[in-house]
PDB file of C-alpha atoms in Angstrom:
ATOM      1  CA  UNK A  80     -36.212 -44.386 -47.069  1.00 58.00           C
ATOM      2  CA  UNK A  81     -35.163 -45.989 -50.546  1.00 57.00           C
ATOM      3  CA  UNK A  82     -35.575 -43.072 -52.191  1.00 53.00           C
ATOM      4  CA  UNK A  83     -33.190 -40.906 -50.458  1.00 50.00           C
ATOM      5  CA  UNK A  84     -30.798 -44.199 -50.285  1.00 60.00           C
ATOM      6  CA  UNK A  85     -30.761 -44.229 -53.789  1.00 51.00           C
ATOM      7  CA  UNK A  86     -30.776 -40.208 -53.830  1.00 56.00           C
ATOM      8  CA  UNK A  87     -27.474 -40.173 -51.627  1.00 55.00           C
ATOM      9  CA  UNK A  88     -26.050 -42.843 -53.867  1.00 56.00           C
ATOM     10  CA  UNK A  89     -26.580 -40.882 -57.146  1.00 59.00           C
ATOM     11  CA  UNK A  90     -25.414 -37.703 -55.372  1.00 57.00           C
ATOM     12  CA  UNK A  91     -22.197 -39.265 -54.117  1.00 60.00           C
ATOM     13  CA  UNK A  92     -21.594 -40.927 -57.511  1.00 55.00           C
ATOM     14  CA  UNK A  93     -21.707 -37.046 -58.983  1.00 54.00           C
ATOM     15  CA  UNK A  94     -19.419 -36.303 -56.171  1.00 48.00           C
ATOM     16  CA  UNK A  95     -16.837 -39.015 -57.077  1.00 50.00           C
ATOM     17  CA  UNK A  96     -16.787 -38.363 -60.689  1.00 49.00           C
ATOM     18  CA  UNK A  97     -16.063 -34.588 -60.413  1.00 48.00           C
ATOM     19  CA  UNK A  98     -13.538 -35.358 -58.329  1.00 47.00           C
ATOM     20  CA  UNK A  99     -11.816 -38.314 -59.818  1.00 45.00           C
ATOM     21  CA  UNK A 100     -12.196 -37.650 -63.570  1.00 43.00           C
ATOM     22  CA  UNK A 101      -9.873 -34.553 -63.531  1.00 45.00           C
ATOM     23  CA  UNK A 102      -7.200 -36.967 -62.084  1.00 44.00           C
ATOM     24  CA  UNK A 103      -7.727 -39.901 -64.857  1.00 39.00           C
ATOM     25  CA  UNK A 104      -7.941 -37.385 -67.428  1.00 42.00           C
ATOM     26  CA  UNK A 105      -4.413 -35.960 -69.321  1.00 41.00           C
ATOM     27  CA  UNK A 106      -3.447 -32.268 -67.528  1.00 45.00           C
ATOM     28  CA  UNK A 107      -1.554 -29.520 -68.429  1.00 47.00           C
ATOM     29  CA  UNK A 108      -1.397 -26.946 -65.692  1.00 45.00           C
ATOM     30  CA  UNK A 109       0.881 -23.883 -64.587  1.00 46.00           C
ATOM     31  CA  UNK A 110       3.573 -25.297 -62.007  1.00 47.00           C
ATOM     32  CA  UNK A 111       5.726 -22.844 -60.087  1.00 51.00           C
ATOM     33  CA  UNK A 112       8.813 -25.430 -60.525  1.00 56.00           C
ATOM     34  CA  UNK A 113       8.339 -24.609 -64.288  1.00 64.00           C
ATOM     35  CA  UNK A 114       8.730 -20.574 -64.046  1.00 61.00           C
ATOM     36  CA  UNK A 115      11.746 -18.718 -64.751  1.00 56.00           C
ATOM     37  CA  UNK A 116      12.644 -15.119 -64.701  1.00 51.00           C
ATOM     38  CA  UNK A 117      12.578 -14.417 -68.377  1.00 58.00           C
ATOM     39  CA  UNK A 118       9.480 -17.906 -69.027  1.00 61.00           C
ATOM     40  CA  UNK A 119       5.664 -17.835 -68.824  1.00 61.00           C
ATOM     41  CA  UNK A 120       4.014 -21.027 -67.935  1.00 59.00           C
ATOM     42  CA  UNK A 121       0.997 -22.210 -70.028  1.00 61.00           C
ATOM     43  CA  UNK A 122      -2.166 -23.011 -68.819  1.00 61.00           C
ATOM     44  CA  UNK A 123      -4.087 -25.806 -70.729  1.00 62.00           C
ATOM     45  CA  UNK A 124      -7.039 -24.666 -73.164  1.00 66.00           C
ATOM     46  CA  UNK A 125      -6.437 -20.959 -72.515  1.00 77.00           C
ATOM     47  CA  UNK A 126      -5.005 -18.436 -75.168  1.00 86.00           C
ATOM     48  CA  UNK A 127      -2.343 -16.163 -73.289  1.00 83.00           C
ATOM     49  CA  UNK A 128      -0.448 -13.010 -74.725  1.00 85.00           C
ATOM     50  CA  UNK A 129       3.361 -13.156 -74.000  1.00 81.00           C
ATOM     51  CA  UNK A 130       5.716 -10.256 -74.810  1.00 81.00           C
ATOM     52  CA  UNK A 131       9.448 -10.740 -75.462  1.00 74.00           C
ATOM     53  CA  UNK A 132      10.315 -13.824 -73.706  1.00 72.00           C
ATOM     54  CA  UNK A 133      13.312 -16.064 -74.152  1.00 75.00           C
ATOM     55  CA  UNK A 134      11.065 -19.347 -73.267  1.00 76.00           C
ATOM     56  CA  UNK A 135       7.585 -20.950 -72.476  1.00 79.00           C
ATOM     57  CA  UNK A 136       7.699 -23.420 -69.801  1.00 76.00           C
ATOM     58  CA  UNK A 137       4.694 -26.278 -69.713  1.00 74.00           C
ATOM     59  CA  UNK A 138       4.163 -28.612 -67.271  1.00 71.00           C
ATOM     60  CA  UNK A 139       2.346 -31.699 -68.124  1.00 70.00           C
ATOM     61  CA  UNK A 140       1.072 -34.478 -65.364  1.00 70.00           C
ATOM     62  CA  UNK A 141       0.046 -37.028 -67.760  1.00 68.00           C
ATOM     63  CA  UNK A 142       0.023 -38.331 -71.318  1.00 71.00           C
ATOM     64  CA  UNK A 143       0.942 -36.186 -74.254  1.00 77.00           C
ATOM     65  CA  UNK A 144      -0.894 -32.643 -74.970  1.00 81.00           C
ATOM     66  CA  UNK A 145       0.544 -30.503 -77.784  1.00 86.00           C
ATOM     67  CA  UNK A 146       1.483 -26.354 -77.286  1.00 86.00           C
ATOM     68  CA  UNK A 147       0.309 -24.169 -79.854  1.00 90.00           C
ATOM     69  CA  UNK A 148       2.612 -20.947 -80.100  1.00 91.00           C
ATOM     70  CA  UNK A 149       1.301 -17.746 -82.458  1.00 93.00           C
ATOM     71  CA  UNK A 150       2.377 -14.665 -83.607  1.00 92.00           C
ATOM     72  CA  UNK A 151      -0.921 -12.571 -83.072  1.00 93.00           C
ATOM     73  CA  UNK A 152      -1.895 -11.508 -79.357  1.00 91.00           C
ATOM     74  CA  UNK A 153      -5.315 -13.727 -80.074  1.00 93.00           C
ATOM     75  CA  UNK A 154      -4.242 -17.531 -81.169  1.00 92.00           C
ATOM     76  CA  UNK A 155      -5.579 -16.681 -84.636  1.00 94.00           C
ATOM     77  CA  UNK A 156      -4.038 -17.445 -87.690  1.00 95.00           C
ATOM     78  CA  UNK A 157      -1.991 -20.498 -88.018  1.00 96.00           C
ATOM     79  CA  UNK A 158       0.861 -21.860 -85.305  1.00 95.00           C
ATOM     80  CA  UNK A 159       4.442 -21.155 -86.349  1.00 93.00           C
ATOM     81  CA  UNK A 160       5.192 -23.557 -83.494  1.00 91.00           C
ATOM     82  CA  UNK A 161       3.436 -26.899 -82.472  1.00 92.00           C
ATOM     83  CA  UNK A 162       5.173 -29.117 -80.287  1.00 89.00           C
ATOM     84  CA  UNK A 163       4.287 -32.560 -78.245  1.00 88.00           C
ATOM     85  CA  UNK A 164       4.536 -31.940 -74.757  1.00 81.00           C
ATOM     86  CA  UNK A 165       5.193 -35.250 -72.210  1.00 79.00           C
ATOM     87  CA  UNK A 166       5.531 -35.478 -68.958  1.00 77.00           C
ATOM     88  CA  UNK A 167       7.144 -33.525 -66.679  1.00 76.00           C
ATOM     89  CA  UNK A 168       8.274 -30.020 -67.508  1.00 78.00           C
ATOM     90  CA  UNK A 169       9.250 -28.733 -71.290  1.00 81.00           C
ATOM     91  CA  UNK A 170      10.772 -26.237 -72.655  1.00 82.00           C
ATOM     92  CA  UNK A 171       9.811 -23.917 -75.630  1.00 82.00           C
ATOM     93  CA  UNK A 172      12.142 -21.480 -77.064  1.00 82.00           C
ATOM     94  CA  UNK A 173      10.880 -18.407 -78.209  1.00 82.00           C
ATOM     95  CA  UNK A 174      12.026 -14.768 -79.351  1.00 80.00           C
ATOM     96  CA  UNK A 175       8.858 -12.877 -80.522  1.00 80.00           C
ATOM     97  CA  UNK A 176       5.733 -11.504 -78.891  1.00 86.00           C
ATOM     98  CA  UNK A 177       2.780 -13.514 -79.678  1.00 90.00           C
ATOM     99  CA  UNK A 178       0.432 -15.816 -77.466  1.00 90.00           C
ATOM    100  CA  UNK A 179       0.162 -19.528 -77.180  1.00 87.00           C
ATOM    101  CA  UNK A 180      -2.720 -22.225 -76.020  1.00 85.00           C
ATOM    102  CA  UNK A 181      -2.227 -25.543 -75.000  1.00 82.00           C
ATOM    103  CA  UNK A 182      -4.849 -28.458 -76.060  1.00 81.00           C
ATOM    104  CA  UNK A 183      -5.024 -31.749 -74.168  1.00 75.00           C
TER     105      UNK A 183
END
């Protein structure tokens, strides 16, 4: 019976960490309120291509994250724009095709 109690407690601890940790960590994610007709939203740590958009919208829930914008399609080379993203919606003005990634 003691083994069962320890196993159950351990399982509950892992489940708690799985759901609790993301809430405590810095996060950046797509948010429907940040998207516009000529904009794309940034997803965390995911290299994404974009074509001829006027801006890239981003949403950071907590902390400060950094957006990196490249002229390549695969986030390679040196970024031509690096900008810190604060809490809430942010706007990166771009007028070219390329890719971006978002790091926290």
